Short mmCIF file of C-alpha atoms (C1' of nucleotides) in Angstrom, two decimals:
data_model
loop_
_atom_site.label_atom_id
_atom_site.label_comp_id
_atom_site.label_asym_id
_atom_site.label_seq_id
_atom_site.Cartn_x
_atom_site.Cartn_y
_atom_site.Cartn_z
CA MET A 1384 -56.90 29.51 -100.63
CA THR A 1385 -59.35 27.17 -98.98
CA THR A 1386 -56.76 25.05 -97.24
CA GLN A 1387 -56.67 25.25 -93.48
CA ALA A 1388 -58.83 28.36 -93.44
CA THR A 1389 -60.67 27.07 -90.36
CA PRO A 1390 -58.54 25.22 -87.81
CA PRO A 1391 -60.45 22.32 -86.23
CA ARG A 1392 -60.81 23.43 -82.64
CA THR A 1393 -58.20 25.40 -80.78
CA VAL A 1394 -55.62 27.58 -82.43
CA LYS A 1395 -53.61 28.82 -79.49
CA ARG A 1396 -50.58 26.68 -78.80
CA ARG A 1397 -51.07 25.67 -75.21
CA ALA A 1398 -47.99 25.44 -73.03
CA PRO A 1399 -47.29 22.13 -71.33
CA GLY A 1400 -48.55 21.52 -67.86
CA ARG A 1401 -51.91 21.37 -66.21
CA PRO A 1402 -54.27 23.97 -67.66
CA ALA A 1403 -56.17 26.57 -65.68
CA THR A 1404 -59.64 25.45 -64.63
CA ASP A 1405 -61.40 26.43 -67.80
CA SER A 1406 -60.85 23.01 -69.33
CA PRO A 1407 -63.89 21.12 -70.59
CA ASP A 1408 -64.22 17.40 -70.00
CA LEU A 1409 -61.45 16.16 -72.22
CA ARG A 1410 -62.53 12.54 -72.05
CA ALA A 1411 -65.87 13.47 -73.61
CA THR A 1412 -64.14 15.73 -76.10
CA LEU A 1413 -61.91 12.86 -77.19
CA ILE A 1414 -64.84 10.50 -77.66
CA GLU A 1415 -66.59 13.16 -79.69
CA ALA A 1416 -63.50 13.75 -81.81
CA ALA A 1417 -62.97 10.04 -82.33
CA LEU A 1418 -66.57 9.56 -83.41
CA ALA A 1419 -66.27 12.44 -85.86
CA CYS A 1420 -63.10 10.94 -87.37
CA PHE A 1421 -64.55 7.44 -87.48
CA VAL A 1422 -67.62 8.71 -89.30
CA ARG A 1423 -65.71 10.93 -91.69
CA ASP A 1424 -62.78 8.68 -92.54
CA GLY A 1425 -63.61 5.23 -91.19
CA ILE A 1426 -62.09 3.57 -88.17
CA ALA A 1427 -59.30 1.82 -90.03
CA ALA A 1428 -58.15 5.05 -91.65
CA THR A 1429 -58.22 7.07 -88.45
CA SER A 1430 -54.92 7.45 -86.60
CA SER A 1431 -54.37 8.51 -83.02
CA ARG A 1432 -52.83 11.67 -84.34
CA ASN A 1433 -55.95 12.44 -86.35
CA ILE A 1434 -58.15 12.13 -83.31
CA ALA A 1435 -55.80 14.21 -81.23
CA LYS A 1436 -55.67 16.94 -83.86
CA GLU A 1437 -59.45 16.89 -84.16
CA ALA A 1438 -59.68 17.37 -80.39
CA GLY A 1439 -56.91 19.96 -80.36
CA VAL A 1440 -54.58 18.04 -78.05
CA THR A 1441 -51.50 15.85 -78.35
CA PRO A 1442 -51.75 12.12 -79.09
CA ALA A 1443 -50.47 11.36 -75.62
CA MET A 1444 -53.78 12.49 -74.11
CA LEU A 1445 -55.47 9.66 -75.87
CA ASN A 1446 -53.34 7.20 -73.99
CA TYR A 1447 -53.65 9.15 -70.78
CA TYR A 1448 -57.42 8.91 -70.78
CA PHE A 1449 -58.00 5.55 -72.46
CA GLY A 1450 -54.77 3.59 -72.41
CA SER A 1451 -54.86 2.70 -76.09
CA LYS A 1452 -56.51 3.50 -79.37
CA GLN A 1453 -58.48 0.26 -79.11
CA ALA A 1454 -59.81 1.23 -75.69
CA LEU A 1455 -60.97 4.57 -77.04
CA GLN A 1456 -62.65 2.79 -79.91
CA ASP A 1457 -64.39 0.49 -77.45
CA ALA A 1458 -65.56 3.48 -75.44
CA VAL A 1459 -67.01 5.09 -78.56
CA PHE A 1460 -68.83 1.86 -79.30
CA GLU A 1461 -70.11 1.46 -75.77
CA GLU A 1462 -71.10 5.04 -75.12
CA ARG A 1463 -72.29 6.17 -78.52
CA LEU A 1464 -73.17 3.40 -80.95
CA LEU A 1465 -74.69 0.97 -78.48
CA PRO A 1466 -77.13 3.48 -76.93
CA ALA A 1467 -78.24 4.49 -80.41
CA VAL A 1468 -78.93 0.90 -81.42
CA MET A 1469 -80.61 0.16 -78.12
CA SER A 1470 -83.03 3.03 -78.60
CA LEU A 1471 -84.13 1.51 -81.90
CA ARG A 1472 -84.37 -1.92 -80.36
CA GLU A 1473 -86.73 -0.76 -77.67
CA ARG A 1474 -88.74 1.33 -80.04
CA VAL A 1475 -89.38 -1.49 -82.48
CA GLY A 1476 -89.41 -4.40 -80.05
CA SER A 1477 -92.59 -3.32 -78.32
CA THR A 1478 -94.94 -3.51 -81.26
CA GLY A 1479 -98.26 -5.23 -81.70
CA ASP A 1480 -99.21 -8.10 -83.92
CA ASP A 1481 -100.08 -6.15 -87.05
CA VAL A 1482 -97.18 -6.33 -89.52
CA ILE A 1483 -98.25 -3.16 -91.30
CA ALA A 1484 -98.09 -1.21 -88.07
CA MET A 1485 -94.83 -2.94 -87.21
CA THR A 1486 -93.39 -1.91 -90.56
CA ARG A 1487 -94.43 1.68 -90.07
CA GLN A 1488 -92.94 1.69 -86.61
CA PHE A 1489 -89.67 0.28 -87.88
CA VAL A 1490 -89.38 2.77 -90.73
CA GLN A 1491 -90.20 5.69 -88.48
CA GLY A 1492 -87.97 4.27 -85.76
CA VAL A 1493 -84.95 3.96 -88.01
CA LEU A 1494 -85.39 7.37 -89.54
CA GLY A 1495 -86.05 8.89 -86.13
CA LEU A 1496 -82.77 7.37 -85.06
CA VAL A 1497 -81.13 8.95 -88.10
CA ASP A 1498 -82.54 12.33 -87.15
CA ALA A 1499 -81.27 11.96 -83.60
CA PHE A 1500 -77.87 10.57 -84.61
CA PRO A 1501 -77.00 11.80 -88.10
CA TRP A 1502 -73.66 10.04 -87.91
CA PHE A 1503 -75.27 6.66 -87.44
CA PRO A 1504 -75.98 5.47 -91.02
CA SER A 1505 -72.54 6.17 -92.34
CA LEU A 1506 -70.85 4.48 -89.42
CA TRP A 1507 -73.20 1.52 -89.58
CA VAL A 1508 -72.57 0.91 -93.25
CA ARG A 1509 -68.81 1.17 -93.02
CA GLU A 1510 -68.17 -0.57 -89.75
CA VAL A 1511 -71.03 -3.03 -89.38
CA LEU A 1512 -72.29 -3.83 -92.84
CA CYS A 1513 -68.95 -4.09 -94.56
CA GLU A 1514 -67.08 -7.32 -94.06
CA GLY A 1515 -64.17 -6.81 -91.76
CA GLY A 1516 -65.82 -3.73 -90.31
CA ALA A 1517 -64.37 -2.90 -86.92
CA LEU A 1518 -67.69 -2.95 -85.07
CA ARG A 1519 -69.44 -5.82 -86.77
CA GLU A 1520 -68.63 -8.76 -84.54
CA LEU A 1521 -68.76 -6.50 -81.50
CA LEU A 1522 -72.28 -5.34 -82.29
CA LEU A 1523 -73.54 -8.81 -83.10
CA SER A 1524 -72.07 -10.19 -79.91
CA ARG A 1525 -73.53 -7.38 -77.83
CA ILE A 1526 -77.07 -7.07 -79.17
CA GLY A 1527 -77.43 -10.40 -80.93
CA PRO A 1528 -79.52 -11.39 -83.93
CA GLU A 1529 -82.85 -11.41 -82.06
CA LEU A 1530 -84.39 -8.23 -83.48
CA PRO A 1531 -84.06 -9.15 -87.17
CA GLN A 1532 -85.03 -12.73 -86.40
CA MET A 1533 -88.13 -11.56 -84.57
CA LEU A 1534 -89.14 -9.29 -87.42
CA ALA A 1535 -88.64 -12.05 -89.97
CA GLY A 1536 -90.69 -14.40 -87.81
CA ARG A 1537 -93.57 -11.94 -87.65
CA PHE A 1538 -93.50 -11.49 -91.41
CA ALA A 1539 -93.51 -15.25 -91.92
CA GLN A 1540 -96.52 -15.67 -89.66
CA ALA A 1541 -98.43 -12.90 -91.40
CA GLN A 1542 -97.61 -14.49 -94.72
CA GLN A 1543 -98.99 -17.82 -93.57
CA ARG A 1544 -102.18 -16.08 -92.55
CA GLY A 1545 -102.41 -14.70 -96.08
CA GLN A 1546 -101.87 -11.13 -94.94
CA LEU A 1547 -98.70 -10.70 -96.94
CA ASN A 1548 -97.74 -10.87 -100.60
CA ALA A 1549 -96.83 -14.54 -101.07
CA ALA A 1550 -93.95 -13.83 -103.45
CA LEU A 1551 -92.00 -12.01 -100.74
CA ASP A 1552 -89.31 -13.61 -98.62
CA PRO A 1553 -89.84 -12.85 -94.91
CA ARG A 1554 -86.14 -12.58 -94.18
CA LEU A 1555 -85.43 -10.45 -97.22
CA LEU A 1556 -88.23 -8.23 -96.06
CA VAL A 1557 -86.12 -7.34 -93.04
CA VAL A 1558 -83.23 -6.62 -95.37
CA SER A 1559 -85.55 -4.54 -97.55
CA LEU A 1560 -86.65 -2.47 -94.58
CA ILE A 1561 -83.07 -1.50 -93.96
CA GLY A 1562 -82.39 -1.08 -97.66
CA LEU A 1563 -85.22 1.47 -97.79
CA THR A 1564 -84.25 3.40 -94.67
CA LEU A 1565 -80.72 3.13 -93.33
CA PHE A 1566 -79.21 2.56 -96.76
CA PRO A 1567 -80.73 5.66 -98.36
CA ALA A 1568 -79.75 7.69 -95.32
CA ALA A 1569 -76.19 6.44 -95.49
CA SER A 1570 -75.92 7.08 -99.19
CA ALA A 1571 -77.58 10.49 -99.07
CA PRO A 1572 -74.35 12.35 -99.91
CA ILE A 1573 -73.90 10.57 -103.20
CA TRP A 1574 -77.51 11.10 -104.25
CA ARG A 1575 -77.33 14.72 -103.23
CA GLN A 1576 -74.41 14.99 -105.60
CA ILE A 1577 -76.17 13.16 -108.41
CA PHE A 1578 -79.63 14.70 -108.11
CA GLN A 1579 -78.55 18.10 -106.80
CA ALA A 1580 -81.27 17.88 -104.20
CA GLU A 1581 -81.59 17.25 -100.50
CA LEU A 1582 -83.66 14.18 -99.65
CA GLY A 1583 -84.64 14.59 -96.01
CA THR A 1584 -85.81 11.87 -93.67
CA ASP A 1585 -89.43 13.03 -93.88
CA VAL A 1586 -89.48 12.44 -97.63
CA LEU A 1587 -87.72 9.14 -97.03
CA VAL A 1588 -90.37 7.95 -94.57
CA ARG A 1589 -93.21 8.84 -96.90
CA HIS A 1590 -91.54 7.20 -99.86
CA ALA A 1591 -90.58 4.02 -98.04
CA LEU A 1592 -94.04 3.54 -96.55
CA ALA A 1593 -95.67 4.16 -99.92
CA LEU A 1594 -93.45 1.64 -101.62
CA LEU A 1595 -93.94 -0.94 -98.90
CA GLY A 1596 -97.68 -0.29 -98.89
CA HIS A 1597 -98.56 -0.58 -102.54
CA GLY A 1598 -95.35 -0.98 -104.52
CA LEU A 1599 -95.15 0.95 -107.75
CA GLU A 1600 -98.86 0.73 -108.43
CA PRO A 1601 -100.98 3.86 -108.47
CA ALA A 1602 -103.72 4.00 -105.83
CA HIS A 1603 -106.46 1.49 -106.56
CA GLU A 1604 -109.64 2.97 -107.84
CA ASN A 1605 -111.72 -0.18 -107.86
CA MET B 333 -55.29 -25.35 -86.40
CA THR B 334 -56.99 -23.40 -89.09
CA THR B 335 -54.37 -20.70 -89.32
CA GLN B 336 -52.40 -20.57 -92.52
CA ALA B 337 -53.55 -24.03 -93.49
CA THR B 338 -53.88 -22.95 -97.12
CA PRO B 339 -51.18 -20.56 -98.32
CA PRO B 340 -52.60 -17.98 -100.75
CA ARG B 341 -50.85 -18.86 -103.96
CA THR B 342 -47.32 -20.13 -104.15
CA VAL B 343 -45.52 -21.75 -101.29
CA LYS B 344 -42.10 -22.40 -102.77
CA ARG B 345 -39.61 -19.66 -101.98
CA ARG B 346 -38.42 -18.61 -105.38
CA ALA B 347 -34.78 -17.65 -105.78
CA PRO B 348 -34.03 -14.15 -107.07
CA GLY B 349 -33.49 -13.61 -110.75
CA ARG B 350 -35.58 -14.00 -113.83
CA PRO B 351 -37.70 -17.13 -113.62
CA ALA B 352 -37.81 -19.90 -116.21
CA THR B 353 -40.49 -19.41 -118.82
CA ASP B 354 -43.33 -20.94 -116.88
CA SER B 355 -44.35 -17.63 -115.40
CA PRO B 356 -47.94 -16.54 -115.83
CA ASP B 357 -48.78 -12.96 -116.64
CA LEU B 358 -47.74 -11.34 -113.39
CA ARG B 359 -49.38 -8.05 -114.19
CA ALA B 360 -52.76 -9.77 -114.41
CA THR B 361 -51.99 -11.78 -111.30
CA LEU B 362 -51.24 -8.60 -109.39
CA ILE B 363 -54.46 -6.96 -110.48
CA GLU B 364 -56.35 -10.05 -109.43
CA ALA B 365 -54.60 -10.12 -106.06
CA ALA B 366 -55.21 -6.42 -105.51
CA LEU B 367 -58.89 -6.78 -106.31
CA ALA B 368 -59.18 -9.69 -103.88
CA CYS B 369 -57.52 -7.67 -101.12
CA PHE B 370 -59.56 -4.55 -101.87
CA VAL B 371 -62.77 -6.55 -101.68
CA ARG B 372 -61.81 -8.47 -98.56
CA ASP B 373 -60.19 -5.70 -96.52
CA GLY B 374 -61.00 -2.42 -98.27
CA ILE B 375 -58.63 -0.30 -100.29
CA ALA B 376 -57.49 1.90 -97.40
CA ALA B 377 -56.61 -1.11 -95.26
CA THR B 378 -54.72 -2.93 -98.01
CA SER B 379 -50.95 -2.52 -97.99
CA SER B 380 -48.54 -3.23 -100.80
CA ARG B 381 -47.23 -6.10 -98.72
CA ASN B 382 -50.70 -7.59 -98.50
CA ILE B 383 -51.14 -7.51 -102.25
CA ALA B 384 -47.66 -8.89 -102.82
CA LYS B 385 -48.23 -11.72 -100.35
CA GLU B 386 -51.59 -12.49 -101.94
CA ALA B 387 -49.87 -12.74 -105.32
CA GLY B 388 -46.92 -14.68 -103.92
CA VAL B 389 -44.25 -12.12 -104.87
CA THR B 390 -42.31 -9.32 -103.21
CA PRO B 391 -43.71 -5.79 -102.87
CA ALA B 392 -41.13 -4.55 -105.32
CA MET B 393 -42.95 -6.26 -108.20
CA LEU B 394 -45.84 -3.99 -107.61
CA ASN B 395 -43.64 -1.03 -108.35
CA TYR B 396 -41.95 -2.74 -111.23
CA TYR B 397 -45.23 -3.32 -113.04
CA PHE B 398 -47.26 -0.31 -111.96
CA GLY B 399 -44.92 2.28 -110.51
CA SER B 400 -46.91 2.80 -107.32
CA LYS B 401 -49.73 1.47 -105.25
CA GLN B 402 -51.95 4.25 -106.57
CA ALA B 403 -51.25 3.29 -110.16
CA LEU B 404 -52.17 -0.32 -109.41
CA GLN B 405 -55.36 0.89 -107.79
CA ASP B 406 -56.13 2.93 -110.89
CA ALA B 407 -55.53 -0.10 -113.06
CA VAL B 408 -57.91 -2.19 -110.97
CA PHE B 409 -60.51 0.52 -111.35
CA GLU B 410 -60.00 0.88 -115.07
CA GLU B 411 -59.76 -2.78 -115.96
CA ARG B 412 -62.17 -4.35 -113.49
CA LEU B 413 -64.66 -2.01 -111.90
CA LEU B 414 -65.30 0.20 -114.91
CA PRO B 415 -66.11 -2.66 -117.31
CA ALA B 416 -68.52 -4.10 -114.74
CA VAL B 417 -70.34 -0.81 -114.35
CA MET B 418 -70.36 -0.25 -118.10
CA SER B 419 -72.04 -3.59 -118.68
CA LEU B 420 -74.87 -2.54 -116.40
CA ARG B 421 -75.10 0.85 -118.02
CA GLU B 422 -75.59 -0.63 -121.45
CA ARG B 423 -77.99 -3.24 -120.23
CA VAL B 424 -80.28 -0.76 -118.52
CA GLY B 425 -79.78 2.21 -120.79
CA SER B 426 -81.46 0.61 -123.78
CA THR B 427 -84.87 0.10 -122.34
CA GLY B 428 -88.27 1.04 -123.59
CA ASP B 429 -90.78 3.53 -122.27
CA ASP B 430 -92.57 1.24 -119.81
CA VAL B 431 -91.28 1.88 -116.26
CA ILE B 432 -92.38 -1.53 -115.05
CA ALA B 433 -90.31 -3.22 -117.72
CA MET B 434 -87.49 -0.81 -117.03
CA THR B 435 -87.61 -1.68 -113.35
CA ARG B 436 -87.49 -5.37 -114.07
CA GLN B 437 -84.60 -4.87 -116.43
CA PHE B 438 -82.72 -2.89 -113.82
CA VAL B 439 -83.27 -5.40 -111.05
CA GLN B 440 -82.29 -8.30 -113.27
CA GLY B 441 -79.41 -6.30 -114.66
CA VAL B 442 -77.95 -5.47 -111.28
CA LEU B 443 -78.30 -8.97 -109.95
CA GLY B 444 -76.94 -10.40 -113.19
CA LEU B 445 -73.96 -8.18 -112.65
CA VAL B 446 -73.66 -9.53 -109.12
CA ASP B 447 -73.69 -13.08 -110.46
CA ALA B 448 -71.01 -12.24 -113.00
CA PHE B 449 -68.87 -10.23 -110.57
CA PRO B 450 -69.54 -11.45 -107.02
CA TRP B 451 -66.96 -9.01 -105.70
CA PHE B 452 -68.85 -6.02 -107.04
CA PRO B 453 -71.40 -5.22 -104.30
CA SER B 454 -68.92 -5.26 -101.47
CA LEU B 455 -66.46 -3.07 -103.32
CA TRP B 456 -69.18 -0.70 -104.43
CA VAL B 457 -70.52 -0.18 -100.95
CA ARG B 458 -67.15 0.37 -99.34
CA GLU B 459 -65.41 2.41 -102.00
CA VAL B 460 -68.20 4.21 -103.82
CA LEU B 461 -71.08 4.53 -101.41
CA CYS B 462 -69.06 5.39 -98.32
CA GLU B 463 -67.94 8.98 -98.04
CA GLY B 464 -64.26 9.25 -98.68
CA GLY B 465 -64.35 5.98 -100.58
CA ALA B 466 -61.33 5.65 -102.81
CA LEU B 467 -63.31 5.10 -106.00
CA ARG B 468 -66.22 7.43 -105.48
CA GLU B 469 -65.10 10.60 -107.21
CA LEU B 470 -63.29 8.55 -109.80
CA LEU B 471 -66.42 6.63 -110.74
CA LEU B 472 -68.62 9.70 -110.81
CA SER B 473 -66.14 11.54 -112.97
CA ARG B 474 -65.79 8.62 -115.36
CA ILE B 475 -69.37 7.49 -115.86
CA GLY B 476 -71.25 10.55 -114.67
CA PRO B 477 -74.68 10.92 -113.13
CA GLU B 478 -76.62 10.33 -116.33
CA LEU B 479 -77.93 6.82 -115.65
CA PRO B 480 -79.59 7.57 -112.29
CA GLN B 481 -80.84 10.90 -113.62
CA MET B 482 -82.35 9.21 -116.64
CA LEU B 483 -84.09 6.60 -114.49
CA ALA B 484 -85.47 9.27 -112.16
CA GLY B 485 -86.69 11.24 -115.16
CA ARG B 486 -88.56 8.23 -116.55
CA PHE B 487 -90.17 7.61 -113.18
CA ALA B 488 -91.22 11.24 -112.91
CA GLN B 489 -92.83 11.14 -116.36
CA ALA B 490 -94.69 7.93 -115.57
CA GLN B 491 -95.90 9.46 -112.34
CA GLN B 492 -97.26 12.50 -114.19
CA ARG B 493 -99.11 10.17 -116.50
CA GLY B 494 -100.69 8.59 -113.42
CA GLN B 495 -98.91 5.29 -114.00
CA LEU B 496 -97.05 5.43 -110.72
CA ASN B 497 -98.00 5.60 -107.05
CA ALA B 498 -98.23 9.34 -106.40
CA ALA B 499 -96.72 9.14 -102.92
CA LEU B 500 -93.40 7.91 -104.29
CA ASP B 501 -90.44 10.16 -104.97
CA PRO B 502 -88.98 9.50 -108.43
CA ARG B 503 -85.41 10.06 -107.30
CA LEU B 504 -85.79 7.98 -104.18
CA LEU B 505 -87.15 5.27 -106.40
CA VAL B 506 -83.74 5.02 -108.02
CA VAL B 507 -82.21 4.81 -104.57
CA SER B 508 -84.76 2.16 -103.63
CA LEU B 509 -83.87 0.07 -106.66
CA ILE B 510 -80.31 -0.08 -105.44
CA GLY B 511 -81.40 -0.54 -101.85
CA LEU B 512 -83.31 -3.62 -102.94
CA THR B 513 -80.61 -5.15 -105.13
CA LEU B 514 -77.03 -4.04 -104.63
CA PHE B 515 -77.45 -3.36 -100.94
CA PRO B 516 -78.85 -6.80 -100.07
CA ALA B 517 -76.16 -8.41 -102.18
CA ALA B 518 -73.45 -6.44 -100.40
CA SER B 519 -74.83 -7.21 -96.99
CA ALA B 520 -75.46 -10.89 -97.70
CA PRO B 521 -72.70 -12.04 -95.32
CA ILE B 522 -74.25 -10.41 -92.30
CA TRP B 523 -77.72 -11.72 -93.09
CA ARG B 524 -76.30 -15.14 -93.68
CA GLN B 525 -74.88 -14.94 -90.20
CA ILE B 526 -78.11 -13.67 -88.65
CA PHE B 527 -80.58 -15.90 -90.48
CA GLN B 528 -78.32 -18.92 -90.93
CA ALA B 529 -79.46 -19.13 -94.52
CA GLU B 530 -78.12 -18.38 -97.97
CA LEU B 531 -80.13 -15.79 -99.87
CA GLY B 532 -79.17 -16.23 -103.52
CA THR B 533 -79.65 -13.69 -106.28
CA ASP B 534 -82.60 -15.60 -107.76
CA VAL B 535 -84.53 -15.23 -104.49
CA LEU B 536 -83.46 -11.61 -104.38
CA VAL B 537 -84.83 -10.89 -107.84
CA ARG B 538 -88.15 -12.49 -107.11
CA HIS B 539 -88.48 -10.69 -103.80
CA ALA B 540 -87.48 -7.28 -105.11
CA LEU B 541 -89.82 -7.48 -108.07
CA ALA B 542 -92.68 -8.61 -105.85
CA LEU B 543 -92.13 -5.76 -103.44
CA LEU B 544 -91.81 -3.21 -106.22
CA GLY B 545 -94.85 -4.63 -107.96
CA HIS B 546 -97.40 -4.74 -105.17
CA GLY B 547 -95.68 -3.77 -101.96
CA LEU B 548 -96.61 -5.78 -98.91
CA GLU B 549 -100.16 -6.40 -100.09
CA PRO B 550 -101.32 -9.90 -100.91
CA ALA B 551 -102.37 -10.46 -104.51
CA HIS B 552 -105.58 -8.63 -105.37
CA GLU B 553 -108.61 -10.79 -105.72
CA ASN B 554 -111.08 -8.17 -106.79
"C1'" DC C 859 -46.44 28.06 -47.92
"C1'" DT C 860 -44.96 23.72 -49.20
"C1'" DC C 861 -45.81 19.22 -50.99
"C1'" DT C 862 -48.18 16.17 -53.67
"C1'" DT C 863 -51.16 15.09 -57.38
"C1'" DA C 864 -53.50 15.85 -61.97
"C1'" DA C 865 -53.27 17.18 -66.67
"C1'" DT C 866 -50.81 18.31 -70.34
"C1'" DT C 867 -46.88 18.84 -74.04
"C1'" DA C 868 -42.56 17.51 -76.17
"C1'" DA C 869 -39.58 14.15 -77.32
"C1'" DT C 870 -38.56 9.47 -78.13
"C1'" DC C 871 -39.05 4.36 -79.48
"C1'" DA C 872 -40.23 0.54 -82.00
"C1'" DT C 873 -42.80 -1.10 -85.69
"C1'" DA C 874 -44.99 -1.23 -90.11
"C1'" DG C 875 -45.81 1.01 -94.50
"C1'" DC C 876 -44.54 2.60 -99.44
"C1'" DT C 877 -40.89 3.12 -102.35
"C1'" DT C 878 -36.26 2.75 -104.27
"C1'" DT C 879 -31.92 0.58 -105.19
"C1'" DA C 880 -28.69 -3.07 -105.81
"C1'" DA C 881 -27.95 -7.71 -106.74
"C1'" DT C 882 -29.15 -11.85 -109.16
"C1'" DT C 883 -30.51 -14.93 -112.70
"C1'" DA C 884 -32.88 -16.37 -117.04
"C1'" DA C 885 -34.03 -15.09 -121.65
"C1'" DT C 886 -32.80 -12.86 -125.84
"C1'" DT C 887 -29.89 -10.71 -129.18
"C1'" DT C 888 -25.69 -10.31 -131.78
"C1'" DA D 1157 -20.43 -17.49 -126.80
"C1'" DA D 1158 -20.58 -12.94 -125.16
"C1'" DA D 1159 -23.38 -8.99 -124.26
"C1'" DT D 1160 -27.65 -7.11 -123.27
"C1'" DT D 1161 -32.20 -7.03 -121.53
"C1'" DA D 1162 -36.13 -8.64 -118.52
"C1'" DA D 1163 -37.95 -10.24 -114.24
"C1'" DT D 1164 -37.30 -11.04 -109.84
"C1'" DT D 1165 -35.67 -10.94 -104.70
"C1'" DA D 1166 -33.27 -8.85 -100.82
"C1'" DA D 1167 -32.12 -5.01 -98.49
"C1'" DA D 1168 -32.31 -0.31 -97.25
"C1'" DG D 1169 -34.51 4.58 -96.81
"C1'" DC D 1170 -37.81 7.40 -95.30
"C1'" DT D 1171 -42.29 8.36 -93.28
"C1'" DA D 1172 -46.29 7.56 -90.41
"C1'" DT D 1173 -48.17 5.17 -86.62
"C1'" DG D 1174 -49.24 3.64 -81.75
"C1'" DA D 1175 -47.29 3.86 -77.51
"C1'" DT D 1176 -44.11 5.43 -73.73
"C1'" DT D 1177 -41.43 8.59 -70.95
"C1'" DA D 1178 -39.73 12.86 -69.11
"C1'" DA D 1179 -40.62 17.50 -68.37
"C1'" DT D 1180 -43.80 21.09 -67.11
"C1'" DT D 1181 -47.37 23.58 -64.87
"C1'" DA D 1182 -51.75 24.33 -62.22
"C1'" DA D 1183 -54.73 22.62 -58.64
"C1'" DG D 1184 -55.48 20.86 -54.25
"C1'" DA D 1185 -54.05 19.05 -49.46
"C1'" DG D 1186 -51.82 19.62 -45.06
#
DNA sequence: CTCTTAATTAATCATAGCTTTAATTAATTT
DNA sequence: AAATTAATTAAAGCTATGATTAATTAAGAG
């Protein structure tokens, strides 16, 4: 009963030949469709036919506009993922010397990114975090390791000045920041299922900052 | 130069027919090979041929012993993943009333699991965490949501008793526990690449417990 | 109005994937 | 020792995939 109740985009079987001038920008439509498939099913599991069906066209269009599946994938990376990452990079890169403020800016930056690009966490986990992910090497080669290295360096300096819990590892702190922001956002569906509750980014920000600020301890009263 | 320098298992091209009685348990070998492929490349990207090559046999053996690729996948789940998860479940389930002790037990339990089954984090992220992961529904239907729900419930009670930072969300705390243990373990390769350093589970435990204990703050001196 | 060009579908190709079948050989049973 | 059973490879079948080509139609140029 529920199968195929809502066809993806277009229902009408278009005749071959150039369409009348009501056509939207198909290149953009294809990138959008590819991104949707990549996020939903993963890049490796997405076929040209899937993307074409999602966009409501034939697989040949994909080659007409991009030349190959790989080229389309590259375009999605270049025109969607990279701008998203860059926005975070700029947002967090220009921060002062105070690691607490820097932490807050990072947490809010990441979760702001998630609000702006809800597809980002899922794609990042599957295609960047996972070994063999299709975008991992590409992303590292394009934006480099500077941002995490810079953050870790700042944490290390603050620790030397005694401004940071000495038992922490500065590099793992960078990992923890992501584990408390991007990871929860990416895994939201499974927690929604388990806890039967929606955990929005605002709650996430508050929780992450509280945990980073004081850990599990209740507010100090002394 | 580095390509194919070390063939996966057997090099000698075995003739057809039943082998002389030096054969190891091929069923176990196949499960092992499948797990290795699943962890390295992901379940969706692993073909029968890949598994067969990894085990040094023909793809037909896979059908001879399991009937289908799906059945082999089910066997890997049942005989490898499920026991690993169960061991954690028992380890953490039998904990006292103190949430601090419970937290420590969970962190040490997860990272002990990682030490015992180094393949676990990667597989968990790709096949359970990721939407559409091949093992997600299976795992939820087999072990259920009780463990995370129980942990969240304990945190909520402790918070009501004033023993827990009031700004934290009890459910997100469960997520955070995983974000500070399983997630770093799963993403270790990428951090290794970025920081040019190995971050072992012992460092991870110390760091996670420090962060959970006091957050970023230096040790209190008042 | 005609010709060319752009955009699209349908049909096709070659390749790789999962599965099945037939053939082959060693072990086991009688 | 002959017959049967078990374990294995080689080969083939069918399907899905990425890519290409030919056909088709509207838009735009002269």
